[in-house]
CSV table of C-alpha atoms in Angstrom, one decimal:
chain,number,residue,atom,x,y,z
A,601,MET,CA,-9.3,-65.7,-16.9
A,602,LYS,CA,-11.6,-65.3,-19.9
A,603,ALA,CA,-8.6,-65.2,-22.2
A,604,LEU,CA,-7.4,-68.3,-20.4
A,605,SER,CA,-10.6,-70.2,-20.9
A,606,PHE,CA,-10.9,-69.1,-24.5
A,607,ALA,CA,-7.3,-70.4,-25.2
A,608,LEU,CA,-8.0,-73.8,-23.4
A,609,LEU,CA,-11.2,-74.1,-25.4
A,610,CYS,CA,-9.4,-73.5,-28.7
A,611,LEU,CA,-6.7,-75.9,-27.6
A,612,LEU,CA,-9.4,-78.6,-26.9
A,613,LEU,CA,-11.2,-77.9,-30.1
A,614,MET,CA,-8.0,-78.2,-32.2
A,615,ASN,CA,-7.2,-81.6,-30.6
A,616,CYS,CA,-10.8,-83.0,-31.3
A,617,ALA,CA,-11.6,-81.3,-34.6
A,618,PRO,CA,-10.7,-83.1,-37.8
A,619,LYS,CA,-7.0,-82.6,-38.9
A,620,ALA,CA,-7.7,-79.8,-41.3
A,621,LYS,CA,-4.7,-77.3,-41.2
A,622,PRO,CA,-5.3,-73.7,-41.3
A,623,PRO,CA,-4.0,-71.8,-44.0
A,624,LEU,CA,-0.9,-69.8,-43.9
A,625,SER,CA,-2.8,-66.8,-45.0
A,626,ILE,CA,-5.6,-65.7,-47.3
A,627,LEU,CA,-5.9,-63.7,-50.3
A,628,ASP,CA,-8.9,-61.8,-49.6
A,629,LYS,CA,-8.8,-58.9,-52.2
A,630,ASP,CA,-12.0,-57.7,-53.6
A,631,ASN,CA,-14.4,-60.3,-52.3
A,632,LEU,CA,-12.0,-63.2,-53.1
A,633,ASN,CA,-11.3,-65.8,-50.6
A,634,ILE,CA,-8.3,-67.7,-51.6
A,635,PRO,CA,-6.4,-69.6,-48.8
A,636,VAL,CA,-2.7,-70.2,-49.1
A,637,TYR,CA,-1.1,-73.5,-47.6
A,638,ASN,CA,2.2,-75.2,-47.7
A,639,GLU,CA,2.2,-78.8,-48.9
A,640,ASP,CA,1.0,-80.1,-45.3
A,641,GLY,CA,-2.1,-78.0,-45.6
A,642,LEU,CA,-2.8,-79.8,-49.0
A,643,HIS,CA,-3.1,-83.1,-47.5
A,644,ASN,CA,-6.7,-82.7,-46.4
A,645,PHE,CA,-7.8,-81.8,-49.8
A,646,LEU,CA,-6.5,-84.9,-51.2
A,647,HIS,CA,-7.7,-87.4,-48.7
A,648,GLN,CA,-11.3,-86.6,-47.8
A,649,LYS,CA,-13.2,-89.6,-46.5
A,650,ASP,CA,-16.6,-88.4,-47.5
A,651,ASN,CA,-19.2,-89.5,-50.1
A,652,ASN,CA,-18.3,-87.0,-52.6
A,653,ILE,CA,-16.3,-87.3,-55.8
A,654,HIS,CA,-13.1,-84.9,-55.6
A,655,VAL,CA,-11.5,-83.3,-58.3
A,656,VAL,CA,-8.1,-81.5,-57.5
A,657,ASN,CA,-6.4,-79.9,-60.2
A,658,PHE,CA,-2.9,-78.4,-60.0
A,659,TRP,CA,-2.2,-75.4,-62.4
A,660,ALA,CA,-0.5,-72.0,-62.4
A,661,THR,CA,-1.3,-68.8,-64.4
A,662,TRP,CA,2.2,-69.2,-66.2
A,663,CYS,CA,1.4,-72.5,-67.3
A,664,SER,CA,-0.3,-72.3,-70.7
A,665,PRO,CA,-1.7,-75.7,-71.1
A,666,CYS,CA,-3.1,-75.2,-67.4
A,667,VAL,CA,-4.9,-72.1,-68.5
A,668,LYS,CA,-6.3,-73.5,-71.7
A,669,GLU,CA,-8.1,-76.4,-69.6
A,670,ILE,CA,-9.5,-74.1,-66.9
A,671,PRO,CA,-12.8,-73.7,-68.8
A,672,SER,CA,-13.4,-77.5,-68.9
A,673,PHE,CA,-13.1,-77.6,-65.1
A,674,GLU,CA,-15.6,-74.7,-64.8
A,675,LYS,CA,-17.8,-76.3,-67.0
A,676,ILE,CA,-17.5,-79.6,-65.0
A,677,ASN,CA,-18.1,-77.6,-61.9
A,678,GLN,CA,-21.2,-76.0,-63.0
A,679,GLU,CA,-22.6,-79.4,-64.7
A,680,PHE,CA,-21.9,-81.5,-61.3
A,681,LYS,CA,-22.6,-78.9,-58.7
A,682,ASP,CA,-25.6,-80.7,-57.4
A,683,GLN,CA,-24.2,-84.2,-57.8
A,684,ASN,CA,-21.7,-84.4,-54.8
A,685,VAL,CA,-18.8,-83.4,-57.0
A,686,GLU,CA,-16.3,-81.0,-55.3
A,687,LEU,CA,-13.8,-79.2,-57.4
A,688,VAL,CA,-10.6,-77.5,-56.1
A,689,LEU,CA,-8.2,-75.7,-58.4
A,690,VAL,CA,-4.7,-75.6,-56.6
A,691,SER,CA,-2.5,-72.8,-57.8
A,692,LEU,CA,1.2,-73.3,-57.7
A,693,ASP,CA,1.8,-69.6,-58.8
A,694,PHE,CA,4.9,-68.0,-57.3
A,695,GLU,CA,4.4,-66.1,-54.1
A,696,GLU,CA,5.5,-62.6,-55.4
A,697,GLN,CA,2.9,-63.2,-58.4
A,698,LEU,CA,-0.2,-64.0,-56.2
A,699,GLU,CA,-1.6,-60.5,-55.8
A,700,THR,CA,-0.6,-59.3,-59.3
A,701,ASN,CA,-1.3,-62.3,-61.7
A,702,LEU,CA,-3.3,-64.7,-59.7
A,703,VAL,CA,-5.9,-62.6,-58.3
A,704,SER,CA,-6.9,-60.8,-61.5
A,705,PHE,CA,-6.9,-64.0,-63.3
A,706,VAL,CA,-9.2,-65.7,-60.9
A,707,GLN,CA,-11.5,-62.6,-60.8
A,708,LYS,CA,-11.8,-62.7,-64.7
A,709,ASN,CA,-12.0,-66.3,-65.2
A,710,ILE,CA,-12.9,-68.6,-62.4
A,711,LYS,CA,-15.9,-69.2,-60.3
A,712,SER,CA,-14.7,-72.5,-58.9
A,713,ARG,CA,-13.0,-73.0,-55.6
A,714,VAL,CA,-9.3,-71.9,-55.7
A,715,ILE,CA,-6.6,-72.4,-53.2
A,716,VAL,CA,-2.8,-71.6,-53.3
A,717,VAL,CA,0.0,-74.0,-52.3
A,718,LEU,CA,3.5,-72.6,-51.7
A,719,PRO,CA,5.5,-75.7,-51.1
A,720,ASP,CA,8.5,-75.8,-48.9
A,721,ASP,CA,9.6,-79.1,-50.0
A,722,GLN,CA,8.6,-80.0,-53.5
A,723,GLU,CA,9.5,-83.5,-53.3
A,724,LYS,CA,7.2,-83.9,-50.5
A,725,LEU,CA,4.3,-82.1,-52.3
A,726,ILE,CA,4.7,-84.4,-55.3
A,727,THR,CA,4.5,-87.4,-52.9
A,728,ILE,CA,1.4,-86.1,-51.4
A,729,VAL,CA,-0.4,-85.7,-54.5
A,730,ASP,CA,0.6,-89.0,-56.2
A,731,SER,CA,3.6,-91.3,-56.1
A,732,THR,CA,3.7,-91.5,-59.8
A,733,TRP,CA,3.7,-87.8,-60.6
A,734,GLN,CA,6.7,-86.4,-62.0
A,735,GLY,CA,6.0,-82.9,-61.1
A,736,GLY,CA,4.9,-81.7,-64.4
A,737,LEU,CA,1.8,-79.2,-64.6
A,738,PRO,CA,-1.0,-79.6,-65.2
A,739,ALA,CA,-2.0,-82.6,-63.2
A,740,THR,CA,-5.2,-83.7,-61.8
A,741,VAL,CA,-6.4,-86.1,-59.0
A,742,ILE,CA,-10.2,-87.4,-59.0
A,743,TYR,CA,-11.0,-89.6,-56.1
A,744,SER,CA,-13.8,-91.0,-54.4
A,745,LYS,CA,-13.8,-93.4,-51.0
A,746,ASN,CA,-13.2,-96.5,-53.3
A,747,LYS,CA,-11.2,-95.2,-56.3
A,748,ARG,CA,-8.6,-92.7,-57.4
A,749,VAL,CA,-7.4,-91.6,-60.7
A,750,PHE,CA,-4.4,-89.5,-61.4
A,751,ILE,CA,-4.2,-87.7,-64.6
A,752,SER,CA,-0.7,-86.5,-65.5
A,753,GLY,CA,-0.5,-83.6,-68.0
A,754,GLU,CA,-3.4,-81.7,-70.0
A,755,THR,CA,-7.2,-83.3,-69.8
A,756,ASP,CA,-10.4,-82.1,-71.3
A,757,TYR,CA,-14.1,-81.9,-70.5
A,758,GLN,CA,-14.8,-85.5,-72.0
A,759,THR,CA,-12.1,-87.1,-70.0
A,760,LEU,CA,-13.1,-85.5,-66.7
A,761,LYS,CA,-16.8,-86.2,-67.4
A,762,GLN,CA,-16.1,-89.8,-68.0
A,763,THR,CA,-13.8,-90.3,-65.0
A,764,ILE,CA,-16.4,-88.6,-62.7
A,765,LEU,CA,-19.2,-90.8,-64.1
A,766,SER,CA,-16.8,-94.0,-63.8
A,767,LEU,CA,-16.6,-93.0,-60.0
A,768,GLN,CA,-20.3,-92.5,-59.2
B,68,MET,CA,-6.3,-91.7,-74.8
B,69,SER,CA,-4.2,-94.6,-73.3
B,70,VAL,CA,-3.3,-95.8,-69.9
B,71,THR,CA,0.6,-96.1,-69.6
B,72,SER,CA,3.1,-96.3,-66.9
B,73,CYS,CA,6.3,-94.4,-66.5
B,74,GLY,CA,9.1,-94.0,-64.0
B,75,LYS,CA,8.8,-95.8,-60.9
B,76,LEU,CA,5.3,-97.0,-60.3
B,77,GLN,CA,4.1,-98.6,-57.1
B,78,ALA,CA,1.5,-101.6,-57.7
B,79,ASN,CA,-1.8,-100.2,-56.6
B,80,ASN,CA,-5.0,-101.9,-57.4
B,81,GLN,CA,-7.2,-99.0,-56.8
B,82,ALA,CA,-5.6,-96.1,-58.6
B,83,SER,CA,-5.0,-95.9,-62.3
B,84,VAL,CA,-2.9,-93.4,-64.2
B,85,LEU,CA,-4.0,-91.6,-67.2
B,86,ASN,CA,-0.8,-90.2,-68.8
B,87,GLN,CA,-1.7,-88.1,-71.5
B,88,ASN,CA,1.7,-86.6,-72.0
B,89,PHE,CA,3.3,-89.6,-73.3
B,90,ILE,CA,3.1,-91.2,-77.0
B,91,SER,CA,0.8,-94.0,-76.5
B,92,ASN,CA,2.7,-97.0,-78.0
B,93,GLN,CA,6.1,-96.1,-76.9
B,94,VAL,CA,8.4,-98.7,-75.0
B,95,SER,CA,9.0,-98.1,-71.4
B,96,PRO,CA,11.5,-95.2,-70.8
B,97,TYR,CA,15.0,-95.7,-69.3
B,98,LYS,CA,15.3,-96.9,-65.6
B,99,LEU,CA,18.3,-96.3,-63.4
B,100,GLY,CA,21.1,-98.6,-64.4
B,101,ASP,CA,19.8,-98.9,-67.9
B,102,THR,CA,22.4,-98.7,-70.9
B,103,VAL,CA,21.0,-95.6,-72.9
B,104,ASP,CA,21.1,-95.3,-76.5
B,105,ASP,CA,22.9,-92.3,-78.3
B,106,PHE,CA,21.1,-89.6,-80.1
B,107,THR,CA,21.9,-87.3,-83.1
B,108,LEU,CA,20.2,-84.1,-82.9
B,109,LYS,CA,20.8,-80.5,-84.3
B,110,ASN,CA,22.4,-78.2,-82.1
B,111,VAL,CA,21.7,-74.3,-82.4
B,112,ASP,CA,25.0,-73.9,-84.4
B,113,ASN,CA,23.3,-76.1,-87.0
B,114,ASN,CA,25.8,-79.0,-86.4
B,115,MET,CA,24.5,-82.6,-85.5
B,116,VAL,CA,25.6,-83.5,-82.1
B,117,SER,CA,25.8,-87.0,-80.4
B,118,MET,CA,27.3,-88.4,-77.1
B,119,ALA,CA,29.7,-90.1,-79.4
B,120,ASN,CA,31.3,-86.8,-80.3
B,121,TYR,CA,32.8,-86.6,-76.8
B,122,LYS,CA,35.1,-89.7,-76.8
B,123,ASP,CA,36.8,-88.6,-73.7
B,124,ALA,CA,33.9,-87.7,-71.5
B,125,LYS,CA,33.4,-89.5,-68.3
B,126,GLY,CA,29.7,-89.0,-68.5
B,127,PHE,CA,27.0,-86.7,-69.7
B,128,ILE,CA,24.6,-84.3,-67.9
B,129,ILE,CA,21.6,-84.3,-70.1
B,130,VAL,CA,19.3,-81.5,-69.3
B,131,PHE,CA,15.9,-81.4,-70.7
B,132,THR,CA,14.9,-77.8,-70.8
B,133,CYS,CA,13.3,-75.1,-72.8
B,134,ASN,CA,13.1,-71.5,-73.5
B,135,THR,CA,9.8,-70.8,-72.0
B,136,CYS,CA,9.0,-72.7,-68.7
B,137,PRO,CA,9.5,-70.5,-65.7
B,138,TYR,CA,11.2,-73.2,-64.0
B,139,ALA,CA,13.5,-73.6,-66.7
B,140,LYS,CA,14.4,-69.9,-66.4
B,141,LEU,CA,14.8,-70.0,-62.8
B,142,TYR,CA,17.3,-72.8,-63.2
B,143,GLU,CA,19.1,-71.3,-66.4
B,144,ASN,CA,22.2,-70.0,-64.4
B,145,ARG,CA,22.6,-73.0,-62.3
B,146,ILE,CA,22.7,-75.1,-65.6
B,147,ILE,CA,25.4,-72.7,-66.8
B,148,GLU,CA,27.2,-73.0,-63.6
B,149,LEU,CA,26.8,-76.9,-63.8
B,150,ASP,CA,28.6,-76.8,-67.1
B,151,LYS,CA,31.4,-74.7,-66.1
B,152,THR,CA,32.0,-76.9,-63.1
B,153,PHE,CA,31.8,-80.1,-64.4
B,154,SER,CA,33.1,-79.8,-68.1
B,155,GLU,CA,36.5,-79.3,-66.6
B,156,GLN,CA,36.2,-82.5,-64.9
B,157,GLY,CA,35.3,-84.3,-68.0
B,158,TRP,CA,31.5,-84.3,-67.6
B,159,GLN,CA,29.7,-82.9,-70.7
B,160,LEU,CA,26.4,-81.1,-70.1
B,161,ILE,CA,24.2,-81.4,-73.2
B,162,ALA,CA,20.7,-79.3,-73.3
B,163,ILE,CA,17.9,-80.6,-75.2
B,164,ASN,CA,14.6,-78.9,-75.9
B,165,PRO,CA,11.9,-81.6,-75.9
B,166,ASN,CA,9.0,-79.2,-76.7
B,167,ASP,CA,7.2,-79.1,-80.0
B,168,PRO,CA,7.4,-75.7,-81.3
B,169,SER,CA,4.0,-75.8,-83.2
B,170,VAL,CA,2.4,-76.2,-79.8
B,171,GLN,CA,4.7,-73.8,-78.1
B,172,GLU,CA,6.2,-71.2,-80.5
B,173,GLY,CA,8.5,-69.7,-78.0
B,174,ASP,CA,10.6,-73.1,-78.2
B,175,SER,CA,11.1,-72.8,-81.9
B,176,PHE,CA,14.7,-73.5,-83.1
B,177,GLU,CA,15.2,-69.9,-84.0
B,178,ASN,CA,14.2,-68.9,-80.5
B,179,MET,CA,16.5,-71.7,-79.3
B,180,GLN,CA,19.2,-70.0,-81.1
B,181,LYS,CA,18.5,-66.5,-79.8
B,182,LYS,CA,18.4,-67.9,-76.2
B,183,ALA,CA,21.7,-69.7,-76.5
B,184,ALA,CA,23.4,-66.5,-78.0
B,185,GLN,CA,21.8,-64.2,-75.4
B,186,SER,CA,22.8,-66.4,-72.5
B,187,ASN,CA,26.1,-67.4,-74.0
B,188,TYR,CA,25.6,-71.2,-73.6
B,189,GLN,CA,28.8,-73.1,-73.8
B,190,PHE,CA,27.2,-76.4,-74.2
B,191,PRO,CA,25.2,-77.9,-77.0
B,192,TYR,CA,21.6,-76.8,-76.9
B,193,LEU,CA,19.8,-79.5,-79.2
B,194,TYR,CA,16.3,-79.6,-80.8
B,195,ASP,CA,14.5,-82.9,-80.4
B,196,GLU,CA,13.0,-82.8,-83.9
B,197,GLY,CA,10.1,-85.2,-84.0
B,198,GLN,CA,10.2,-85.6,-80.3
B,199,THR,CA,11.6,-89.1,-80.5
B,200,VAL,CA,14.4,-88.6,-77.8
B,201,TYR,CA,12.6,-87.4,-74.9
B,202,PRO,CA,10.3,-90.2,-74.6
B,203,LYS,CA,12.9,-92.8,-74.4
B,204,TRP,CA,14.6,-91.0,-71.6
B,205,GLY,CA,11.2,-90.6,-69.9
B,206,ALA,CA,11.6,-86.8,-69.5
B,207,ALA,CA,8.4,-85.6,-68.1
B,208,ARG,CA,8.8,-82.0,-67.3
B,209,THR,CA,11.3,-79.1,-67.9
B,210,PRO,CA,13.9,-78.9,-66.5
B,211,HIS,CA,14.7,-82.6,-66.0
B,212,ILE,CA,18.1,-83.9,-65.6
B,213,PHE,CA,19.5,-87.3,-66.4
B,214,ILE,CA,23.2,-88.1,-65.6
B,215,VAL,CA,24.8,-90.8,-67.5
B,216,GLN,CA,28.3,-92.4,-66.8
B,217,GLN,CA,30.5,-93.9,-69.6
B,218,THR,CA,31.7,-97.4,-68.7
B,219,SER,CA,33.0,-100.2,-70.7
B,220,LYS,CA,29.5,-101.6,-71.0
B,221,GLY,CA,28.2,-98.5,-72.4
B,222,SER,CA,26.5,-95.3,-71.3
B,223,ILE,CA,24.7,-96.3,-67.9
B,224,LEU,CA,22.0,-94.0,-66.5
B,225,LYS,CA,22.8,-93.1,-63.0
B,226,TYR,CA,20.7,-90.3,-62.0
B,227,ILE,CA,17.2,-88.9,-62.8
B,228,GLY,CA,15.6,-85.6,-61.3
B,229,ALA,CA,16.2,-82.3,-60.2
B,230,ILE,CA,19.2,-79.9,-60.1
B,231,ASP,CA,18.6,-79.2,-56.4
B,232,ASP,CA,15.9,-79.0,-53.7
B,233,ASN,CA,14.9,-75.0,-54.2
B,234,ALA,CA,14.0,-74.0,-57.5
B,235,ARG,CA,12.6,-70.6,-56.3
B,236,ASP,CA,15.6,-69.5,-54.5
B,237,GLU,CA,19.3,-70.3,-55.2
B,238,ASN,CA,20.4,-69.1,-51.7
B,239,LYS,CA,18.1,-71.4,-49.8
B,240,VAL,CA,19.2,-74.6,-51.7
B,241,GLU,CA,20.3,-77.3,-49.2
B,242,LYS,CA,21.0,-80.2,-51.3
B,243,GLU,CA,22.6,-79.7,-54.8
B,244,TYR,CA,21.5,-83.1,-56.1
B,245,VAL,CA,23.3,-83.1,-59.5
B,246,LYS,CA,26.5,-81.8,-57.9
B,247,LEU,CA,26.4,-84.5,-55.2
B,248,ALA,CA,25.6,-87.2,-57.6
B,249,ILE,CA,28.6,-86.4,-59.9
B,250,GLU,CA,30.8,-86.3,-56.7
B,251,ASN,CA,29.7,-89.6,-55.7
B,252,LEU,CA,30.4,-91.0,-59.2
B,253,GLU,CA,33.8,-89.7,-59.2
B,254,LYS,CA,34.5,-91.5,-55.8
B,255,GLY,CA,33.1,-94.8,-57.5
B,256,LYS,CA,29.9,-94.5,-55.4
B,257,GLN,CA,26.4,-94.4,-56.5
B,258,PRO,CA,24.5,-91.2,-56.4
B,259,ASN,CA,22.4,-90.8,-53.3
B,260,PRO,CA,19.7,-89.9,-53.9
B,261,ASP,CA,19.6,-91.1,-57.4
B,262,PHE,CA,16.0,-90.1,-58.1
B,263,THR,CA,14.5,-86.8,-57.2
B,264,ARG,CA,11.3,-84.8,-58.4
B,265,ALA,CA,10.4,-81.2,-58.6
B,266,ILE,CA,7.7,-79.2,-60.1
B,267,GLY,CA,8.0,-78.0,-63.7
B,268,CYS,CA,6.2,-77.7,-67.0
B,269,THR,CA,5.0,-80.6,-68.8
B,270,ILE,CA,6.5,-81.2,-72.2
B,271,LYS,CA,4.6,-79.7,-75.1
B,272,THR,CA,3.3,-82.2,-77.5
B,273,LYS,CA,0.5,-82.5,-79.7
């Protein structure tokens, strides 16, 4: 009876709660907490309707320009952490390289929030991110309630800062 | 930094696109249905190659690809297969490396020659010296495929996009976009879809 009530409660909560999809799995090696989603789970990160400025960067450990710009995002994260700016670094690393490559890279280099997306449908993923995106990594979306900016290709600290300031 | 448009843009007053991967004062890249210009680029055998060299070709499968990108590597065998299948039917595959080797050393001309030899490419693998060709085509990632059909009015761009719908696992591919596109063209029909997208590496430029 308890189990049934619990199940019913969960069902009720799931229907009432905001539509954040749970992750498919979580990489939790050594105190890390990196949730893994497919493209449907990504939607929520790109369409928050709060008063924050959201910075969502798409990268992978195998993508050298992506890795090169990570310090800029880390700097932004640090600088704006008390100013309603939320940063998510979305890794598109390959599934079989998450434990070997991603985890150690994040441990050594990243304090910002990291999630992984393993797309089942790449076209759908690309469309969720931005209709103009041609699929090249890196790419960054910066958005607030009123404005949305999509950066295709490499960016830098100054561009990120200016864009964030223009959205404030 | 410049604001440019590329590919199929939808009008959206609230969104802006900062595209830092394109040369800032280029003309708009080719759209589907456009007549494309020929190019003359150096092949790994040191000969210059143009579409004009293939007078009997029904069309071309232009593949912007490189040595270094993991997605290009995932597709390498499939690119070789496309060439085997379609060269017999009169469609010439031409691979072009759009990367700047001073930014990505693995994509130097010498490394292109090594790759072509190691993988036994039976198709041209051209170096986009000065990176003047890829922006005209609007290549935005590697790999990125453009299918051109030869007509009395010139070389018409008929397909832009991905090779198929599953980069990671060849065995899970459901839609072989390039194959379907050419089959349609052979029957006098338009490719459907004629535009697809996939994850890849941005093109390396200063």
